[in-house]
PDB file of C-alpha atoms and ligand atoms in Angstrom:
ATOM      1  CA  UNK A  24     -11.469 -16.757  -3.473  1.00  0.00           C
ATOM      2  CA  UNK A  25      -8.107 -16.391  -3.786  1.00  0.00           C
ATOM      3  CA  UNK A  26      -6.203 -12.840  -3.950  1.00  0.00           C
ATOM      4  CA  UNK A  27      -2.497 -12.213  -5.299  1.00  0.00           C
ATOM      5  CA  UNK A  28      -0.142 -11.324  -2.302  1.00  0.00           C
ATOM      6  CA  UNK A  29       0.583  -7.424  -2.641  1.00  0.00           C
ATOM      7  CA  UNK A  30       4.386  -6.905  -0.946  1.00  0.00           C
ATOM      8  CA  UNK A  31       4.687  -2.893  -1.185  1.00  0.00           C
ATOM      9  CA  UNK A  32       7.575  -0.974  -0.283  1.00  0.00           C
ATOM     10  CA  UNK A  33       7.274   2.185   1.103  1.00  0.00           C
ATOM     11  CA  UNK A  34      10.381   4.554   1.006  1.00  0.00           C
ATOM     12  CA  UNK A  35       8.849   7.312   1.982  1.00  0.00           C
ATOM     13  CA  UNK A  36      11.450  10.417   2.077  1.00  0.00           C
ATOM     14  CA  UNK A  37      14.334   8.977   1.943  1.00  0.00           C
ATOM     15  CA  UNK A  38      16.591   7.918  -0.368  1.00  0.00           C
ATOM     16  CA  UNK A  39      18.784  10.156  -2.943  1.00  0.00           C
ATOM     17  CA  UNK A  40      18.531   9.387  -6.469  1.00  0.00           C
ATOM     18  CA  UNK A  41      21.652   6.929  -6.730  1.00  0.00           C
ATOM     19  CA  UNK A  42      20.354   5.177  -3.912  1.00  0.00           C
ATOM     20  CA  UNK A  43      17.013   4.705  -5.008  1.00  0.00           C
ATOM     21  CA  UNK A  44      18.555   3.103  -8.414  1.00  0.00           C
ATOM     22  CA  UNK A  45      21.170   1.015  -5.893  1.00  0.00           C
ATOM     23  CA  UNK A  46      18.194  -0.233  -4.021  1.00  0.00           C
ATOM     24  CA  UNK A  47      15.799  -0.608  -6.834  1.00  0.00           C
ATOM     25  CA  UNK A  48      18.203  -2.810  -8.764  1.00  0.00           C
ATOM     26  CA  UNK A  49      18.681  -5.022  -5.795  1.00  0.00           C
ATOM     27  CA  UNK A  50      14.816  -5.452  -6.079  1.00  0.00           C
ATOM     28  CA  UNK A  51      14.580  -6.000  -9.412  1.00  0.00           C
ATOM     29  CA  UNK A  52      17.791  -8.761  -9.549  1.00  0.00           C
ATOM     30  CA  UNK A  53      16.158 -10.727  -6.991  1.00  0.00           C
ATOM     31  CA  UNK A  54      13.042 -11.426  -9.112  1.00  0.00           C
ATOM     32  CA  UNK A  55      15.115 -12.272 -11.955  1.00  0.00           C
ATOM     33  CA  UNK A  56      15.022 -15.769 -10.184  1.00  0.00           C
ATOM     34  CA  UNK A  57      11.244 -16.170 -10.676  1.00  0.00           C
ATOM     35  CA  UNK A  58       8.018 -15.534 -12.911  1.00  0.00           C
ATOM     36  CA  UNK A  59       5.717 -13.159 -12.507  1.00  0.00           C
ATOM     37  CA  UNK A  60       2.939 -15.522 -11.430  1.00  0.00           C
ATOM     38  CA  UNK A  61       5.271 -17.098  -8.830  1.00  0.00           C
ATOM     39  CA  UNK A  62       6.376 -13.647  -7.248  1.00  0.00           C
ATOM     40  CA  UNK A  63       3.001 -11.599  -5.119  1.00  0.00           C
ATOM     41  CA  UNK A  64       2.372  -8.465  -6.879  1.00  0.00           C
ATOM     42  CA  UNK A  65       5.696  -6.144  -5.332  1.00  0.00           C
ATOM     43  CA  UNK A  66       4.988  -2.449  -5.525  1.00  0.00           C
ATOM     44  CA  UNK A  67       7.401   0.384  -5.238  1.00  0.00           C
ATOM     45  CA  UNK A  68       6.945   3.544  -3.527  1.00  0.00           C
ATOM     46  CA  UNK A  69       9.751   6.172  -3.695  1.00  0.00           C
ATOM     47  CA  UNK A  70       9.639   9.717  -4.013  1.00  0.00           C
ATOM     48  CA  UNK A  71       8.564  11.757  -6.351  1.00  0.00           C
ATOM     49  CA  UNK A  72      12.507  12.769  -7.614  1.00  0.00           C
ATOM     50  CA  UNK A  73      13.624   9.206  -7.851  1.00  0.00           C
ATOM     51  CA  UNK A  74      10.352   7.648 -10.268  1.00  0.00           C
ATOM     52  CA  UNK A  75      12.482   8.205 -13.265  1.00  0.00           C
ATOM     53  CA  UNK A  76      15.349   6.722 -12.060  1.00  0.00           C
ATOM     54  CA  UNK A  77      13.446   3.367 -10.966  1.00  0.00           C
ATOM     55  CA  UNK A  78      11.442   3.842 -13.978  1.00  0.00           C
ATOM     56  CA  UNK A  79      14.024   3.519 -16.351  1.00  0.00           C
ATOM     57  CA  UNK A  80      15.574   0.780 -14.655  1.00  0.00           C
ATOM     58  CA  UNK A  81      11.953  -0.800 -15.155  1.00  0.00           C
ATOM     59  CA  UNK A  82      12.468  -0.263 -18.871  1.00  0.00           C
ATOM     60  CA  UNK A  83      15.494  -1.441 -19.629  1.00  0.00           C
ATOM     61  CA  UNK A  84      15.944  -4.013 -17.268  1.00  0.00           C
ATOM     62  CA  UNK A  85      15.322  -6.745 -20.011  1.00  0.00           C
ATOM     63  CA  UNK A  86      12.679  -9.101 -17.762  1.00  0.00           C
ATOM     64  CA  UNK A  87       9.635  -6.674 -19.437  1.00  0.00           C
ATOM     65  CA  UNK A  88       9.572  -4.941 -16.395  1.00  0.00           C
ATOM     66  CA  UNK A  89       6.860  -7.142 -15.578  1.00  0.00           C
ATOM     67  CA  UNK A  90       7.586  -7.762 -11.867  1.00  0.00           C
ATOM     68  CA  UNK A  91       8.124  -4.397 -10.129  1.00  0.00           C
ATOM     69  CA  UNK A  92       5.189  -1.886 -10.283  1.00  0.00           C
ATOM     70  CA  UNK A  93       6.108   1.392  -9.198  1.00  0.00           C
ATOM     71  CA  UNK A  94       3.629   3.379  -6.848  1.00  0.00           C
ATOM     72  CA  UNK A  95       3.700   7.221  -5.684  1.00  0.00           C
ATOM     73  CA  UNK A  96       2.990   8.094  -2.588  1.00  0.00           C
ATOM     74  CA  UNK A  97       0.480  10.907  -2.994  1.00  0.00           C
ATOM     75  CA  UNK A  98      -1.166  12.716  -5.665  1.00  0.00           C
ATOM     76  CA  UNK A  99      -3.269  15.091  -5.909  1.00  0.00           C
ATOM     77  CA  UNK A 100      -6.904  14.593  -7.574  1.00  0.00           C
ATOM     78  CA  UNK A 101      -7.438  17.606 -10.170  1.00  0.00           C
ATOM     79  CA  UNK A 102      -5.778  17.079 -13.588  1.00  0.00           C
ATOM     80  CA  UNK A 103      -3.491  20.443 -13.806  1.00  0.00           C
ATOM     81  CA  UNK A 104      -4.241  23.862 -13.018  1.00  0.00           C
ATOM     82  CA  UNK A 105      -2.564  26.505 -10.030  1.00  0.00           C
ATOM     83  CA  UNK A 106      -1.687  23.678  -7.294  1.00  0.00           C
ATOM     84  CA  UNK A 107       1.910  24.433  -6.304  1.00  0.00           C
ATOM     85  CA  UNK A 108       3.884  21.671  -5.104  1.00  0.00           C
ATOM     86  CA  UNK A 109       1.482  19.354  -6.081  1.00  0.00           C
ATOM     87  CA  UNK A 110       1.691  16.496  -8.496  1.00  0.00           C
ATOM     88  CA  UNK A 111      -1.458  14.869 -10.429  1.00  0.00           C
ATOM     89  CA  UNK A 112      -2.965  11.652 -11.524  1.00  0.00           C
ATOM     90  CA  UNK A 113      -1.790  11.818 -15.479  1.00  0.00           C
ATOM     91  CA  UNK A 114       1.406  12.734 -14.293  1.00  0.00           C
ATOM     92  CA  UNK A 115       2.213  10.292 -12.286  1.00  0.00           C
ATOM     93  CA  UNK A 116       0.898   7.548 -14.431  1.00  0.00           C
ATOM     94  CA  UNK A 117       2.917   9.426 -17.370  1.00  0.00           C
ATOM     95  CA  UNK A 118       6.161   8.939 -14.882  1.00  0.00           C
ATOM     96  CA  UNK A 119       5.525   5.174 -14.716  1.00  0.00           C
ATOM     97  CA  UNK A 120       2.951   4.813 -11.389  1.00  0.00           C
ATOM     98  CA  UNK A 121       0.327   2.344 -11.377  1.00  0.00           C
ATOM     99  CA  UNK A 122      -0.642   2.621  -8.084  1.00  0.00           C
ATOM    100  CA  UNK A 123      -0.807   5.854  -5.756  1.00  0.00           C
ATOM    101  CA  UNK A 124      -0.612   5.538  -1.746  1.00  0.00           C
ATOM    102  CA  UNK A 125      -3.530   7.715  -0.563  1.00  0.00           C
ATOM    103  CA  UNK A 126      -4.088   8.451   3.409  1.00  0.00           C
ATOM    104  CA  UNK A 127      -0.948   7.350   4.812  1.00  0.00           C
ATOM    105  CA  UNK A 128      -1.813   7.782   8.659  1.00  0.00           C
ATOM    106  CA  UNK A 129       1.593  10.564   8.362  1.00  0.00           C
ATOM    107  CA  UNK A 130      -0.270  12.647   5.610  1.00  0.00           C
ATOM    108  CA  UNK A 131      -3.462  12.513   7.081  1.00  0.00           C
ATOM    109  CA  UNK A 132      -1.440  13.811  10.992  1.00  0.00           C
ATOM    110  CA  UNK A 133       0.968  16.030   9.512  1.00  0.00           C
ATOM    111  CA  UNK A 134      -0.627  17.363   6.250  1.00  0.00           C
ATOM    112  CA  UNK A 135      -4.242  17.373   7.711  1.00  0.00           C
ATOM    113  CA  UNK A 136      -5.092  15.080   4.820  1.00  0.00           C
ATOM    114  CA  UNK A 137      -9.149  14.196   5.467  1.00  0.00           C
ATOM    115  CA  UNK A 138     -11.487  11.228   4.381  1.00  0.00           C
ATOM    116  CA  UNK A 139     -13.116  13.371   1.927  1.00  0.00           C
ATOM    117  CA  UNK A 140     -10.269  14.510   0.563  1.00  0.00           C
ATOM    118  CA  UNK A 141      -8.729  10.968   0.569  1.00  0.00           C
ATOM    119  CA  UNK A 142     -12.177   9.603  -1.414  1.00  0.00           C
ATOM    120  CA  UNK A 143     -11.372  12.814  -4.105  1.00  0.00           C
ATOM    121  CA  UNK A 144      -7.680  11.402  -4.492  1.00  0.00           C
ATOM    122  CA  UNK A 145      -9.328   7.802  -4.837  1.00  0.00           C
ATOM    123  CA  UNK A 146     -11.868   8.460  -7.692  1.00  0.00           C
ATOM    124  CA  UNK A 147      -8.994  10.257  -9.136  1.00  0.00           C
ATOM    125  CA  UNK A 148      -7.026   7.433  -9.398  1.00  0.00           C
ATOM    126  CA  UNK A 149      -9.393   4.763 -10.746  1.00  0.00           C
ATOM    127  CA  UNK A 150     -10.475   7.383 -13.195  1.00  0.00           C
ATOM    128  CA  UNK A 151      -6.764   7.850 -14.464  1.00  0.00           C
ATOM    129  CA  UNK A 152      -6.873   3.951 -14.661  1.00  0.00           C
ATOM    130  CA  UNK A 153      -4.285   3.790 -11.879  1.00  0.00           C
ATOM    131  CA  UNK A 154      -4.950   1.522  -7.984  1.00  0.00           C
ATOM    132  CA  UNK A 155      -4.902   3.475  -4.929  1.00  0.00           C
ATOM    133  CA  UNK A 156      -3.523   1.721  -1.904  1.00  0.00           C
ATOM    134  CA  UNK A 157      -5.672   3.528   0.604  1.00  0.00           C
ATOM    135  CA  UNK A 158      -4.541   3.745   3.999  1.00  0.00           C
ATOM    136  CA  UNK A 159      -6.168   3.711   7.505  1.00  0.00           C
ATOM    137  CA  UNK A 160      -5.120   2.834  10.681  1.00  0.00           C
ATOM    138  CA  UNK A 161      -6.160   3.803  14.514  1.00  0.00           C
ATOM    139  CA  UNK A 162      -4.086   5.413  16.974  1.00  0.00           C
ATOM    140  CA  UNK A 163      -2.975   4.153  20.509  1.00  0.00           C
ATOM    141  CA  UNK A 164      -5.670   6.123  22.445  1.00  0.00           C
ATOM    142  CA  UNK A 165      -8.628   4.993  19.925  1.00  0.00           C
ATOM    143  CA  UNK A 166      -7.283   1.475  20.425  1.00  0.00           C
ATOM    144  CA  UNK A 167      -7.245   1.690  23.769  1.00  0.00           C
ATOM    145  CA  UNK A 168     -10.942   3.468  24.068  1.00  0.00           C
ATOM    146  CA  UNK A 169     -12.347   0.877  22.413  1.00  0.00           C
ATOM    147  CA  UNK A 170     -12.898   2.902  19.392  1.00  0.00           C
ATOM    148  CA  UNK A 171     -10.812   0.645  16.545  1.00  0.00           C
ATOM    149  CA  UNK A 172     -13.470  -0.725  14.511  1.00  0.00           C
ATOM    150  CA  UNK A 173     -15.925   2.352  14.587  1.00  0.00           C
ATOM    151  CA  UNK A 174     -12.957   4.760  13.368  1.00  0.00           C
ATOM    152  CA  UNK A 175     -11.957   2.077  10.613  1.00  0.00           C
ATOM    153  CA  UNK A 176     -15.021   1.668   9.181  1.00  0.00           C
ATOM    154  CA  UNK A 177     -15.643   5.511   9.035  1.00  0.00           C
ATOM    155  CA  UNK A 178     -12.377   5.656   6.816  1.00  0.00           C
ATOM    156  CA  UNK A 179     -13.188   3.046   4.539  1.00  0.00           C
ATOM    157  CA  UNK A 180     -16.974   4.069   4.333  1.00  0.00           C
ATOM    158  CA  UNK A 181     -15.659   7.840   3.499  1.00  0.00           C
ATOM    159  CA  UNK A 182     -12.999   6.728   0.572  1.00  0.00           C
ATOM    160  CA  UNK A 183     -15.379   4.240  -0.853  1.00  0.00           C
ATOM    161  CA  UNK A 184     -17.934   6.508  -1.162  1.00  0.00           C
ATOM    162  CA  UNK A 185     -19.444   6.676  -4.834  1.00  0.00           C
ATOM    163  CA  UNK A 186     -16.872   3.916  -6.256  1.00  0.00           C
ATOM    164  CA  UNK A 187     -18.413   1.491  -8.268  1.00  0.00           C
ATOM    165  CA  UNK A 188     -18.416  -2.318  -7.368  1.00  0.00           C
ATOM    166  CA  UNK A 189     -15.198  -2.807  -9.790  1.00  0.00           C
ATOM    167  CA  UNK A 190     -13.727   0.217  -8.701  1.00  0.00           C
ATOM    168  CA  UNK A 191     -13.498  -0.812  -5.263  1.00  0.00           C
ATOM    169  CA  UNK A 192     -12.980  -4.637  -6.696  1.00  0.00           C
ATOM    170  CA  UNK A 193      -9.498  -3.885  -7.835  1.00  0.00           C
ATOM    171  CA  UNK A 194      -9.080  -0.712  -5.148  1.00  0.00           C
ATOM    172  CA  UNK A 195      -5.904  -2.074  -2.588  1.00  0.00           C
ATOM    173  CA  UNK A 196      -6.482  -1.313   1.294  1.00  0.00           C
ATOM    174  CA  UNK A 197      -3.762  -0.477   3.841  1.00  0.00           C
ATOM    175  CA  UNK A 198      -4.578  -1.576   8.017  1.00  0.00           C
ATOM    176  CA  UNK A 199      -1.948   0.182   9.605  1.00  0.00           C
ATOM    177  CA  UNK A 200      -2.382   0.651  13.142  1.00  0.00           C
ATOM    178  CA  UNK A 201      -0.203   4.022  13.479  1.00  0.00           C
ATOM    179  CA  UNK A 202       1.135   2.507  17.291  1.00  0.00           C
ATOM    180  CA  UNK A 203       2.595   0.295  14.803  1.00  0.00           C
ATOM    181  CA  UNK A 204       4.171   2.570  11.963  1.00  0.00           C
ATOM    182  CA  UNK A 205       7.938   2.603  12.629  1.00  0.00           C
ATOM    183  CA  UNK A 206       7.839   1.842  16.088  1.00  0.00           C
ATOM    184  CA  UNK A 207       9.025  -1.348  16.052  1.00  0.00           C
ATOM    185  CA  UNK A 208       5.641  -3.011  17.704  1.00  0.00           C
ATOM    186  CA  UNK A 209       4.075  -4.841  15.356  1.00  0.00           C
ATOM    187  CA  UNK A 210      -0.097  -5.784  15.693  1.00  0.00           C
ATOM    188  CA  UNK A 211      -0.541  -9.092  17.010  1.00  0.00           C
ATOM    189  CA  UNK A 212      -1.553 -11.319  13.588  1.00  0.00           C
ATOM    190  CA  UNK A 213      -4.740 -12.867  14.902  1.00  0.00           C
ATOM    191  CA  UNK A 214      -5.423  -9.186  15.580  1.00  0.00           C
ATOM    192  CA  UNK A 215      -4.851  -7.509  12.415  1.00  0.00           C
ATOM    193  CA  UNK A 216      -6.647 -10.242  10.233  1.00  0.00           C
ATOM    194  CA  UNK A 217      -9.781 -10.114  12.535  1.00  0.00           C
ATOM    195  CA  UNK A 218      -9.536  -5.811  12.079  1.00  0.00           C
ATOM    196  CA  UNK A 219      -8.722  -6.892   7.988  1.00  0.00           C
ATOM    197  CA  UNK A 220     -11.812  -9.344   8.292  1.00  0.00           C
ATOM    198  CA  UNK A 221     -14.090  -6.721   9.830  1.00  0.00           C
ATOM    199  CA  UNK A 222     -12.716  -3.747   6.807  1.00  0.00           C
ATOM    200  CA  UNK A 223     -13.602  -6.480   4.290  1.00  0.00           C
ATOM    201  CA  UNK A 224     -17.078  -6.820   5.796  1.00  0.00           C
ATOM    202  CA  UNK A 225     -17.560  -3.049   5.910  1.00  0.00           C
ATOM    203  CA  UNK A 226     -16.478  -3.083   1.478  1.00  0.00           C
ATOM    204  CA  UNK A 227     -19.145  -5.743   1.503  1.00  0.00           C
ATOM    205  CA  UNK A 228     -21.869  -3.673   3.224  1.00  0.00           C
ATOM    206  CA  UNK A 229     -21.179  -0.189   1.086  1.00  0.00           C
ATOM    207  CA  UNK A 230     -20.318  -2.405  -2.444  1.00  0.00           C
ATOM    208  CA  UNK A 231     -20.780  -5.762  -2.973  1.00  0.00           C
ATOM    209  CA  UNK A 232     -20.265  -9.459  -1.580  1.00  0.00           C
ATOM    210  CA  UNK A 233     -18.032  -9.905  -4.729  1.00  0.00           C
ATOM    211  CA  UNK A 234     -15.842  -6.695  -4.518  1.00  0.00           C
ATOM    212  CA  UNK A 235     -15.222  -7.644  -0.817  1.00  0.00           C
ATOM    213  CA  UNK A 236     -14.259 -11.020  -1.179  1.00  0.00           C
ATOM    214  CA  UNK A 237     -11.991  -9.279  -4.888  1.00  0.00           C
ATOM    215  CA  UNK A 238     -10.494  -6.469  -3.007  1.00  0.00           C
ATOM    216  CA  UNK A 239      -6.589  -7.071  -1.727  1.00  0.00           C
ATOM    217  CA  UNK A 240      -6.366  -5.856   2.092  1.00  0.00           C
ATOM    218  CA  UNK A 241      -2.878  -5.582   2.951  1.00  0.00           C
ATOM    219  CA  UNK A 242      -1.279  -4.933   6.756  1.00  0.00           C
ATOM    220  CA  UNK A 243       1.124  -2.482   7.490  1.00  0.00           C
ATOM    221  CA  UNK A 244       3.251  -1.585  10.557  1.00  0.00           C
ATOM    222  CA  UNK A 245       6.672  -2.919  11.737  1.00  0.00           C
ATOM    223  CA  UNK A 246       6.575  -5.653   8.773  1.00  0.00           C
ATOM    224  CA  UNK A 247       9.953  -7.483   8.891  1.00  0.00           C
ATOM    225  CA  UNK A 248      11.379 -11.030   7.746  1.00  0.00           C
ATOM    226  CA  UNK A 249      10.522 -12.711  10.704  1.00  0.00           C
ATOM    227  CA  UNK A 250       6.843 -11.926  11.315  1.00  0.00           C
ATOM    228  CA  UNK A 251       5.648 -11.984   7.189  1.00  0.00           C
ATOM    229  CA  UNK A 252       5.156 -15.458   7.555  1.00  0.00           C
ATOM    230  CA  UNK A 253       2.841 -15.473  10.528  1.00  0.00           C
ATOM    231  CA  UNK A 254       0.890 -12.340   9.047  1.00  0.00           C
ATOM    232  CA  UNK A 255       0.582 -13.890   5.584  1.00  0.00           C
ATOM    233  CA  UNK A 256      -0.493 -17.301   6.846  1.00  0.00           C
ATOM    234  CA  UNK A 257      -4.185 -15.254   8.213  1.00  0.00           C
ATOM    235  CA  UNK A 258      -6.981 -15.833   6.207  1.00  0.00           C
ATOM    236  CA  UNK A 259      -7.698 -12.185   5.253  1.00  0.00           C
ATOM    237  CA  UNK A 260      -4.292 -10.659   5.298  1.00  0.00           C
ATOM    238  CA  UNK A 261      -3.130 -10.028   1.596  1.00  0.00           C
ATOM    239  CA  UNK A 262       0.051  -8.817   1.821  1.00  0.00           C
ATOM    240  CA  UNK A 263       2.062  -5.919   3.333  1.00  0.00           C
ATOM    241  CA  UNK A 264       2.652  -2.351   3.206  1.00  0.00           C
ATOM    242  CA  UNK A 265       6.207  -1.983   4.317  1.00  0.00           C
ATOM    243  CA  UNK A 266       8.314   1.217   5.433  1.00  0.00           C
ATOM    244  CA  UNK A 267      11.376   0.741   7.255  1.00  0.00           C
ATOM    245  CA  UNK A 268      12.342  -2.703   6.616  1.00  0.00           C
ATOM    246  CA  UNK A 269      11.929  -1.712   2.459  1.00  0.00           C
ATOM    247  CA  UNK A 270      14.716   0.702   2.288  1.00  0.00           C
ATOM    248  CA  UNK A 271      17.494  -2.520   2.682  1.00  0.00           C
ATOM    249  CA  UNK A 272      17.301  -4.753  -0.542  1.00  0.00           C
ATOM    250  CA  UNK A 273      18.381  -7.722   1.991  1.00  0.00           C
ATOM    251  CA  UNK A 274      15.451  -7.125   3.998  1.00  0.00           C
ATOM    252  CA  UNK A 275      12.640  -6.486   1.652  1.00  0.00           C
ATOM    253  CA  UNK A 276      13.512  -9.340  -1.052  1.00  0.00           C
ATOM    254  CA  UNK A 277      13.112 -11.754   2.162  1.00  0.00           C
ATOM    255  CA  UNK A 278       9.994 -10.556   3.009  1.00  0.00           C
ATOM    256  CA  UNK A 279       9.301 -11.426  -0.616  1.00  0.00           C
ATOM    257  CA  UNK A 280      10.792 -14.891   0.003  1.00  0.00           C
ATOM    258  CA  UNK A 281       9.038 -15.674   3.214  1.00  0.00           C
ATOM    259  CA  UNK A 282       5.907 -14.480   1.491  1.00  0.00           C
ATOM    260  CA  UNK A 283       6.587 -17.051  -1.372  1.00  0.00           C
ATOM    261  CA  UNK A 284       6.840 -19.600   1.214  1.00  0.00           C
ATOM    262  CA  UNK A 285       3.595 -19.171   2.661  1.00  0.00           C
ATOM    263  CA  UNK A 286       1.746 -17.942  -0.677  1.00  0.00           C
ATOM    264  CA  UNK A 287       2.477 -17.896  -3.606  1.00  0.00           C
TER     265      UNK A 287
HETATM  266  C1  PEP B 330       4.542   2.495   6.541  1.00  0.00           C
HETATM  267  O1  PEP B 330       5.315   3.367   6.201  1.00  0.00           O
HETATM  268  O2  PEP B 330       3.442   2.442   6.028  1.00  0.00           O
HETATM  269  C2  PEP B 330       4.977   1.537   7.566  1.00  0.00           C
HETATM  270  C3  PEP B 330       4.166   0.568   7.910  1.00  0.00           C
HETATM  271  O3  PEP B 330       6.236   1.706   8.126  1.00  0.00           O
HETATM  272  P1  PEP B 330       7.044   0.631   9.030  1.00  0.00           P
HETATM  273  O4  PEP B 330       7.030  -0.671   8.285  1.00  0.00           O
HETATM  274  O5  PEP B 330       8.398   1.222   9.163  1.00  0.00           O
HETATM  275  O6  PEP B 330       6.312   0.520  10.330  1.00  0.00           O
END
């Protein structure tokens, strides 16, 4: 079976308005080179006060804005109502999101974000007709108990829970080891594609052989140029969920490059 790459950027807070639209342009300029079906699937994540600005640059940048989604990176899973500060499904999509990060391993440590909360956000989503990238990861001392697969497979078995088979089909999941996240150490390859091999077993057991083998599994966690190759070259790894090295246009639009060199 095979799966379009997913390259996703994640900004998370950083970035003022003009340099979200600086950045974002470099993006967008890059792809002008290629079609959509040559290009992986490259997602955008930048906060919540810069959507409109890449938005509009989406609009109007004359290609159909065909080649850059634009994700947010949280949401909240009621419609409206007396939520302060926080920012809902329709309205996102309504800002130009079509997919939502959901249980970044920094909401769930320093917003207390749970699994049950994280499969709320997740029906949400696929209800609005949006993809959540859902995120889980283990931290050093799991790792290092010997706990990695048991605590994955908790997370994905919690934010699965009650999708339906095409739900979780077209659902995108993030493996990102948190010893990883911004630290510079990135998860050996052979590693993170047997960890991506076992999640995709665990969406087999709670759905279906078919939305296992349909869902896109990406890695994330000190993605840069030089090791995309080697991570996109595993059987099971899909793509990448990228923080640090997305914020440069240089650096992200050659992790799109190596990606194209490896799959297309
Ligand atoms: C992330 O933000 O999800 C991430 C993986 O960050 P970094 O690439 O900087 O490790």
């Amino acid at each position: 079976m095979s799966r379009k790459p997913i390259i996703a950027g994640n900004w998370k807070m950083n970035l003022l308005q003009d340099e979200a639209k600086a950045l974002f342009e470099g993006i967008e300029k890059f792809t002008r080179d290629f079609t959509a079906p040559q290009l992986p699937t490259i997602v955008i994540a930048p906060v919540f006060t810069s959507l409109n600005v890449v938005h509009t640059i989406k609009c109007n940048c004359g290609c159909g804005g065909d080649k850059v989604a634009i994700a947010a990176q949280n949401c909240h899973w009621e419609n409206s109502g007396a939520y302060t500060g926080e920012v809902s499904v329709e309205m996102l999509k309504d800002a130009g999101c079509s997919y939502i990060i959901i249980g970044h391993s920094e909401r769930r440590q320093y917003f207390s974000e749970t699994d049950e909360m994280i499969n709320k956000k997740a029906k949400a989503i696929l209800a609005g007709g949006l993809i959540p990238i859902i995120c889980c990861g283990e931290t050093l001392e799991q790792r290092e108990a010997g706990v990695t697969d048991q605590h994955i497979a908790t997370q994905i078995r919690a934010a699965l829970k009650g999708l339906s088979e095409e739900e979780v089909a077209k659902s995108v999941i993030a493996y990102e080891p948190i010893w990883a996240i911004g630290t510079g150490k990135t998860c050996d390859s052979k590693e993170a594609n047997r960890v991506i091999a076992m999640i995709r077993n665990v969406v087999k057991e709670v759905s279906s052989e078919k939305a296992g083998d349909a869902i896109r599994i990406l890695y994330g966690g000190s993605v840069k140029p030089a090791t995309i190759e080697e991570q996109m070259s595993q059987s099971d790894i899909d793509g990448a969920l990228v923080g640090g090295a997305s914020l440069k246009a240089d650096s992200f639009n050659e992790i799109i490059a190596n990606t194209m060199k490896v799959r297309a």
